[in-house]
PDB file of C-alpha atoms in Angstrom:
ATOM      1  CA  MET S 160      99.593  85.746  97.437  1.00 95.00           C
ATOM      2  CA  ASP S 161      96.980  86.736 100.004  1.00 98.00           C
ATOM      3  CA  ILE S 162      97.614  88.061 103.608  1.00 98.00           C
ATOM      4  CA  LYS S 163      95.373  88.580 106.282  1.00 98.00           C
ATOM      5  CA  VAL S 164      95.977  90.418 109.466  1.00 98.00           C
ATOM      6  CA  GLN S 165      94.454  90.873 112.728  1.00 98.00           C
ATOM      7  CA  PRO S 166      95.498  92.689 115.750  1.00 98.00           C
ATOM      8  CA  MET S 167      94.948  90.300 118.932  1.00 98.00           C
ATOM      9  CA  GLY S 168      94.606  91.099 122.686  1.00 95.00           C
ATOM     10  CA  ASP S 169      95.340  93.665 125.055  1.00 94.00           C
ATOM     11  CA  TYR S 170      99.174  94.187 122.750  1.00 95.00           C
ATOM     12  CA  GLN S 171      97.650  94.520 119.445  1.00 98.00           C
ATOM     13  CA  THR S 172      99.685  91.897 118.554  1.00 98.00           C
ATOM     14  CA  ASN S 173      99.189  91.281 114.795  1.00 98.00           C
ATOM     15  CA  CYS S 174      98.447  87.784 113.891  1.00 98.00           C
ATOM     16  CA  TYR S 175      98.767  86.706 109.966  1.00 98.00           C
ATOM     17  CA  ILE S 176      97.655  84.178 107.714  1.00 98.00           C
ATOM     18  CA  VAL S 177      99.545  83.931 104.626  1.00 98.00           C
ATOM     19  CA  THR S 178      97.831  82.364 101.693  1.00 98.00           C
ATOM     20  CA  ILE S 179      99.838  80.916  98.909  1.00 98.00           C
ATOM     21  CA  GLU S 180      98.725  78.348  96.671  1.00 96.00           C
ATOM     22  CA  ASN S 181      95.538  77.727  98.176  1.00 97.00           C
ATOM     23  CA  LYS S 182      97.846  76.769 101.811  1.00 98.00           C
ATOM     24  CA  ASP S 183      97.457  78.906 104.894  1.00 98.00           C
ATOM     25  CA  PHE S 184     100.476  79.937 106.782  1.00 98.00           C
ATOM     26  CA  ILE S 185      99.747  81.435 110.379  1.00 98.00           C
ATOM     27  CA  ILE S 186     102.139  83.486 111.563  1.00 99.00           C
ATOM     28  CA  ASP S 187     102.369  84.774 115.514  1.00 98.00           C
ATOM     29  CA  PRO S 188      99.078  83.191 116.694  1.00 98.00           C
ATOM     30  CA  GLY S 189      98.263  85.700 119.951  1.00 97.00           C
ATOM     31  CA  VAL S 190      95.962  86.183 122.344  1.00 97.00           C
ATOM     32  CA  GLY S 191      92.526  84.512 121.022  1.00 97.00           C
ATOM     33  CA  ALA S 192      93.618  84.239 117.934  1.00 98.00           C
ATOM     34  CA  LEU S 193      91.831  80.863 117.050  1.00 98.00           C
ATOM     35  CA  ARG S 194      88.378  82.264 116.474  1.00 98.00           C
ATOM     36  CA  TRP S 195      89.669  84.542 113.799  1.00 98.00           C
ATOM     37  CA  ILE S 196      91.941  81.902 112.451  1.00 98.00           C
ATOM     38  CA  LYS S 197      89.053  79.620 112.118  1.00 98.00           C
ATOM     39  CA  GLN S 198      86.726  82.316 110.522  1.00 98.00           C
ATOM     40  CA  ASN S 199      89.919  82.757 107.769  1.00 98.00           C
ATOM     41  CA  VAL S 200      91.713  79.495 106.776  1.00 98.00           C
ATOM     42  CA  THR S 201      90.713  76.722 104.429  1.00 97.00           C
ATOM     43  CA  ASN S 202      93.544  74.805 104.229  1.00 98.00           C
ATOM     44  CA  PRO S 203      96.150  75.444 107.257  1.00 98.00           C
ATOM     45  CA  VAL S 204      99.691  74.142 106.510  1.00 98.00           C
ATOM     46  CA  ALA S 205     101.574  75.549 109.556  1.00 98.00           C
ATOM     47  CA  ILE S 206     102.305  77.688 112.501  1.00 98.00           C
ATOM     48  CA  LEU S 207     105.296  80.135 112.244  1.00 98.00           C
ATOM     49  CA  ASN S 208     106.749  82.151 114.879  1.00 98.00           C
ATOM     50  CA  THR S 209     108.976  85.440 114.471  1.00 98.00           C
ATOM     51  CA  HIS S 210     109.928  85.099 118.254  1.00 98.00           C
ATOM     52  CA  GLY S 211     108.795  83.530 121.754  1.00 96.00           C
ATOM     53  CA  HIS S 212     107.130  86.639 123.443  1.00 96.00           C
ATOM     54  CA  PHE S 213     103.554  85.368 124.977  1.00 96.00           C
ATOM     55  CA  ASP S 214     101.634  88.130 122.995  1.00 96.00           C
ATOM     56  CA  HIS S 215     103.180  86.174 119.693  1.00 98.00           C
ATOM     57  CA  VAL S 216     102.574  82.918 120.671  1.00 98.00           C
ATOM     58  CA  TRP S 217      99.689  82.529 123.292  1.00 97.00           C
ATOM     59  CA  SER S 218      97.628  80.442 121.067  1.00 98.00           C
ATOM     60  CA  ASN S 219     100.104  77.819 119.545  1.00 98.00           C
ATOM     61  CA  LYS S 220      98.890  74.927 121.257  1.00 97.00           C
ATOM     62  CA  GLU S 221      95.168  75.791 121.095  1.00 97.00           C
ATOM     63  CA  VAL S 222      95.682  76.407 117.135  1.00 98.00           C
ATOM     64  CA  GLN S 223      98.183  73.492 116.798  1.00 98.00           C
ATOM     65  CA  ASP S 224      95.514  71.186 118.319  1.00 97.00           C
ATOM     66  CA  GLU S 225      92.569  72.553 116.404  1.00 98.00           C
ATOM     67  CA  TYR S 226      94.285  71.660 113.004  1.00 98.00           C
ATOM     68  CA  ASN S 227      97.279  69.366 113.903  1.00 98.00           C
ATOM     69  CA  LEU S 228      99.786  71.507 112.672  1.00 98.00           C
ATOM     70  CA  LYS S 229     103.399  71.692 113.133  1.00 98.00           C
ATOM     71  CA  ILE S 230     104.835  74.620 115.151  1.00 98.00           C
ATOM     72  CA  TYR S 231     107.968  76.447 113.706  1.00 98.00           C
ATOM     73  CA  THR S 232     110.125  78.669 116.323  1.00 98.00           C
ATOM     74  CA  PRO S 233     113.594  79.850 116.116  1.00 98.00           C
ATOM     75  CA  LYS S 234     115.206  77.663 118.337  1.00 97.00           C
ATOM     76  CA  ASP S 235     116.787  79.941 120.806  1.00 97.00           C
ATOM     77  CA  ASP S 236     113.410  81.624 121.568  1.00 97.00           C
ATOM     78  CA  ASN S 237     112.068  78.034 122.517  1.00 95.00           C
ATOM     79  CA  PHE S 238     112.566  78.043 126.250  1.00 94.00           C
ATOM     80  CA  MET S 239     109.629  81.103 126.244  1.00 94.00           C
ATOM     81  CA  LEU S 240     107.212  78.988 124.728  1.00 94.00           C
ATOM     82  CA  GLU S 241     107.338  76.108 127.342  1.00 89.00           C
ATOM     83  CA  LYS S 242     108.222  78.218 130.370  1.00 85.00           C
ATOM     84  CA  ASP S 243     106.477  81.326 130.451  1.00 78.00           C
ATOM     85  CA  PRO S 244     109.033  83.427 131.630  1.00 78.00           C
ATOM     86  CA  TYR S 245     107.182  86.416 132.130  1.00 79.00           C
ATOM     87  CA  GLY S 246     104.716  84.785 134.450  1.00 81.00           C
ATOM     88  CA  MET S 247     101.428  86.088 132.281  1.00 82.00           C
ATOM     89  CA  GLY S 248      99.551  82.466 132.742  1.00 86.00           C
ATOM     90  CA  MET S 249     100.154  81.455 128.847  1.00 92.00           C
ATOM     91  CA  PRO S 250      99.597  78.207 127.662  1.00 94.00           C
ATOM     92  CA  ALA S 251     102.842  76.267 127.259  1.00 95.00           C
ATOM     93  CA  SER S 252     103.270  74.853 123.627  1.00 96.00           C
ATOM     94  CA  CYS S 253     106.231  73.255 122.104  1.00 92.00           C
ATOM     95  CA  ALA S 254     107.748  73.809 118.958  1.00 97.00           C
ATOM     96  CA  ASP S 255     107.986  70.744 116.490  1.00 98.00           C
ATOM     97  CA  VAL S 256     110.529  72.031 114.320  1.00 98.00           C
ATOM     98  CA  LEU S 257     113.543  74.241 115.563  1.00 98.00           C
ATOM     99  CA  ILE S 258     114.733  76.853 113.385  1.00 98.00           C
ATOM    100  CA  GLU S 259     118.833  77.609 113.213  1.00 98.00           C
ATOM    101  CA  PRO S 260     119.637  81.371 112.832  1.00 98.00           C
ATOM    102  CA  ASP S 261     119.127  82.198 109.194  1.00 98.00           C
ATOM    103  CA  GLU S 262     117.724  78.878 108.147  1.00 98.00           C
ATOM    104  CA  ALA S 263     115.507  78.457 104.850  1.00 98.00           C
ATOM    105  CA  ILE S 264     112.805  75.900 104.614  1.00 98.00           C
ATOM    106  CA  GLU S 265     110.368  74.190 102.583  1.00 98.00           C
ATOM    107  CA  ILE S 266     106.892  73.892 103.936  1.00 98.00           C
ATOM    108  CA  GLU S 267     104.724  72.216 100.955  1.00 95.00           C
ATOM    109  CA  ASN S 268     106.345  73.215  98.280  1.00 97.00           C
ATOM    110  CA  ILE S 269     106.865  77.048  99.862  1.00 98.00           C
ATOM    111  CA  GLN S 270     109.969  78.298 100.382  1.00 98.00           C
ATOM    112  CA  ILE S 271     110.391  80.362 103.946  1.00 98.00           C
ATOM    113  CA  LYS S 272     113.578  82.109 105.190  1.00 98.00           C
ATOM    114  CA  PHE S 273     114.015  82.517 108.910  1.00 98.00           C
ATOM    115  CA  HIS S 274     116.396  86.012 108.831  1.00 98.00           C
ATOM    116  CA  HIS S 275     118.178  85.723 112.297  1.00 98.00           C
ATOM    117  CA  PHE S 276     118.101  89.550 114.312  1.00 98.00           C
ATOM    118  CA  PRO S 277     118.736  88.835 117.676  1.00 98.00           C
ATOM    119  CA  GLY S 278     118.523  91.692 120.302  1.00 98.00           C
ATOM    120  CA  HIS S 279     114.707  92.355 121.161  1.00 98.00           C
ATOM    121  CA  THR S 280     114.923  88.234 122.210  1.00 98.00           C
ATOM    122  CA  PRO S 281     117.819  85.741 121.611  1.00 98.00           C
ATOM    123  CA  GLY S 282     116.092  83.925 118.647  1.00 98.00           C
ATOM    124  CA  CYS S 283     114.068  86.786 116.816  1.00 98.00           C
ATOM    125  CA  SER S 284     113.619  86.346 113.162  1.00 98.00           C
ATOM    126  CA  VAL S 285     112.030  88.034 110.140  1.00 98.00           C
ATOM    127  CA  ILE S 286     110.033  85.486 108.212  1.00 98.00           C
ATOM    128  CA  GLN S 287     110.393  86.065 104.502  1.00 98.00           C
ATOM    129  CA  ILE S 288     107.952  84.458 102.024  1.00 98.00           C
ATOM    130  CA  ASN S 289     108.562  85.750  98.488  1.00 97.00           C
ATOM    131  CA  GLU S 290     109.061  89.790  98.648  1.00 98.00           C
ATOM    132  CA  HIS S 291     107.095  89.809 102.065  1.00 98.00           C
ATOM    133  CA  LEU S 292     108.802  90.202 105.496  1.00 98.00           C
ATOM    134  CA  PHE S 293     107.110  89.499 108.832  1.00 98.00           C
ATOM    135  CA  SER S 294     109.341  91.312 110.982  1.00 98.00           C
ATOM    136  CA  GLY S 295     108.094  90.213 114.612  1.00 98.00           C
ATOM    137  CA  ASP S 296     109.039  93.141 116.718  1.00 98.00           C
ATOM    138  CA  PHE S 297     112.181  94.043 115.249  1.00 98.00           C
ATOM    139  CA  ILE S 298     111.314  96.478 112.665  1.00 97.00           C
ATOM    140  CA  PHE S 299     108.099  98.572 113.125  1.00 98.00           C
ATOM    141  CA  LYS S 300     106.878 101.350 111.085  1.00 98.00           C
ATOM    142  CA  GLY S 301     109.144 103.990 111.913  1.00 96.00           C
ATOM    143  CA  THR S 302     110.980 102.764 114.877  1.00 97.00           C
ATOM    144  CA  ILE S 303     112.324  99.244 116.239  1.00 98.00           C
ATOM    145  CA  GLY S 304     111.420  96.746 118.599  1.00 97.00           C
ATOM    146  CA  ARG S 305     112.642  97.096 122.484  1.00 96.00           C
ATOM    147  CA  PHE S 306     115.766  95.874 123.555  1.00 96.00           C
ATOM    148  CA  ASP S 307     115.184  96.372 127.482  1.00 94.00           C
ATOM    149  CA  PHE S 308     113.221  93.582 128.429  1.00 92.00           C
ATOM    150  CA  PRO S 309     114.603  90.429 130.116  1.00 90.00           C
ATOM    151  CA  ASN S 310     116.583  88.458 127.641  1.00 93.00           C
ATOM    152  CA  SER S 311     116.942  91.736 125.333  1.00 96.00           C
ATOM    153  CA  ASP S 312     120.182  92.820 124.186  1.00 97.00           C
ATOM    154  CA  ALA S 313     121.111  96.011 122.773  1.00 97.00           C
ATOM    155  CA  THR S 314     124.752  94.968 121.148  1.00 98.00           C
ATOM    156  CA  LEU S 315     122.710  92.439 119.447  1.00 98.00           C
ATOM    157  CA  MET S 316     120.291  94.614 118.358  1.00 98.00           C
ATOM    158  CA  LYS S 317     122.675  96.985 117.004  1.00 98.00           C
ATOM    159  CA  ARG S 318     124.637  94.408 115.153  1.00 98.00           C
ATOM    160  CA  SER S 319     121.206  93.157 113.903  1.00 98.00           C
ATOM    161  CA  LEU S 320     120.465  96.550 112.699  1.00 98.00           C
ATOM    162  CA  SER S 321     124.044  96.827 110.765  1.00 98.00           C
ATOM    163  CA  LYS S 322     123.515  93.366 109.528  1.00 98.00           C
ATOM    164  CA  ILE S 323     119.886  94.476 107.699  1.00 98.00           C
ATOM    165  CA  LEU S 324     121.570  97.627 106.373  1.00 98.00           C
ATOM    166  CA  GLN S 325     123.806  95.627 104.244  1.00 97.00           C
ATOM    167  CA  TRP S 326     121.364  93.899 102.613  1.00 97.00           C
ATOM    168  CA  GLU S 327     121.652  95.295  99.015  1.00 95.00           C
ATOM    169  CA  GLU S 328     117.909  93.818  98.226  1.00 94.00           C
ATOM    170  CA  THR S 329     115.715  96.398 100.203  1.00 95.00           C
ATOM    171  CA  ASN S 330     112.421  95.905  97.869  1.00 96.00           C
ATOM    172  CA  PHE S 331     110.343  94.192 100.385  1.00 98.00           C
ATOM    173  CA  HIS S 332     106.888  95.057 102.177  1.00 98.00           C
ATOM    174  CA  VAL S 333     107.350  94.728 105.859  1.00 98.00           C
ATOM    175  CA  TYR S 334     104.357  93.199 108.172  1.00 98.00           C
ATOM    176  CA  PRO S 335     105.160  94.007 111.748  1.00 98.00           C
ATOM    177  CA  GLY S 336     104.169  92.243 114.819  1.00 98.00           C
ATOM    178  CA  HIS S 337     102.384  95.496 115.860  1.00 98.00           C
ATOM    179  CA  GLY S 338     100.820  98.614 113.826  1.00 98.00           C
ATOM    180  CA  GLU S 339     100.759  99.112 110.255  1.00 98.00           C
ATOM    181  CA  LYS S 340     102.677  97.611 107.029  1.00 98.00           C
ATOM    182  CA  THR S 341     105.500  99.445 105.864  1.00 98.00           C
ATOM    183  CA  THR S 342     108.747  98.831 103.184  1.00 98.00           C
ATOM    184  CA  LEU S 343     111.731  98.068 104.064  1.00 98.00           C
ATOM    185  CA  LYS S 344     113.320 100.703 102.293  1.00 97.00           C
ATOM    186  CA  SER S 345     111.308 103.471 103.670  1.00 97.00           C
ATOM    187  CA  GLU S 346     112.684 102.508 106.998  1.00 98.00           C
ATOM    188  CA  LEU S 347     116.284 102.432 106.179  1.00 97.00           C
ATOM    189  CA  PRO S 348     116.682 105.864 107.525  1.00 97.00           C
ATOM    190  CA  SER S 349     115.345 105.123 110.653  1.00 97.00           C
ATOM    191  CA  LEU S 350     117.105 102.035 110.936  1.00 97.00           C
ATOM    192  CA  LYS S 351     120.307 103.939 110.187  1.00 97.00           C
ATOM    193  CA  GLN S 352     119.543 106.312 113.344  1.00 97.00           C
ATOM    194  CA  TRP S 353     118.927 103.682 115.767  1.00 97.00           C
ATOM    195  CA  GLU S 354     122.066 102.094 114.910  1.00 96.00           C
ATOM    196  CA  SER S 355     123.833 105.018 115.704  1.00 95.00           C
ATOM    197  CA  TYR S 356     122.007 105.578 118.661  1.00 94.00           C
ATOM    198  CA  ILE S 357     122.588 102.388 120.308  1.00 93.00           C
TER     199      ILE S 357
END
C-alpha cells in the first residue's frame, strides 16, 4: 500500500491518495485538491469522506466529474455536502453511497470500514483500510477534534472516546485530517485524558 498526503487550503486539510493493488482511493479532497490529485493518480476508483465539513469535501464534485467516481459519505453528514451550512461558498456535492454507522464496504475487492465516532460532526468517521486509520477530525497527533462547532456534540464525543478506548487491537497507523501522522497506541494516553475532561 502506498499513501500520499497533501495539505489543502487555508486550513491545511490533509487530502490522501491511498493506492492498493493499483487502485487509488481519494480521501477528503479539500480546497484545490484536483490539481494535486491529477498529478498523483493513475487509476482512481472512489472518493471517501471522513465527515462533511467544507474543508474536507470542497473538491468532491470537481474530482467526481473529472474521473466519474462515486462519493462515499457517512449518511449523517450528507446534509453538509448539499447545503453548505457554514456559508463558505463550497461547491455542492451529493453522495452516491450513504454509509451507515460502523458499516464495512467493499470497493474493487478492497475492504473498507467506516468506524462511526460522532461528536465533531454527527457522522464523523474513521476510515480503516488494513492497519491504517484515516481519522478525519476525530483524532490528531496529541489531541482530538473540536466539539464546540454547530452540529458538534460534547456528549457524543465523550462516548466516541470511550468507544475507541475499548478497542482490543491498537496497532494502527493514524492519518489525521490535519497535521502529522501518529499511531493509535501512542495516542491512548491523550484520548484517556480527553475522555475524563469532557
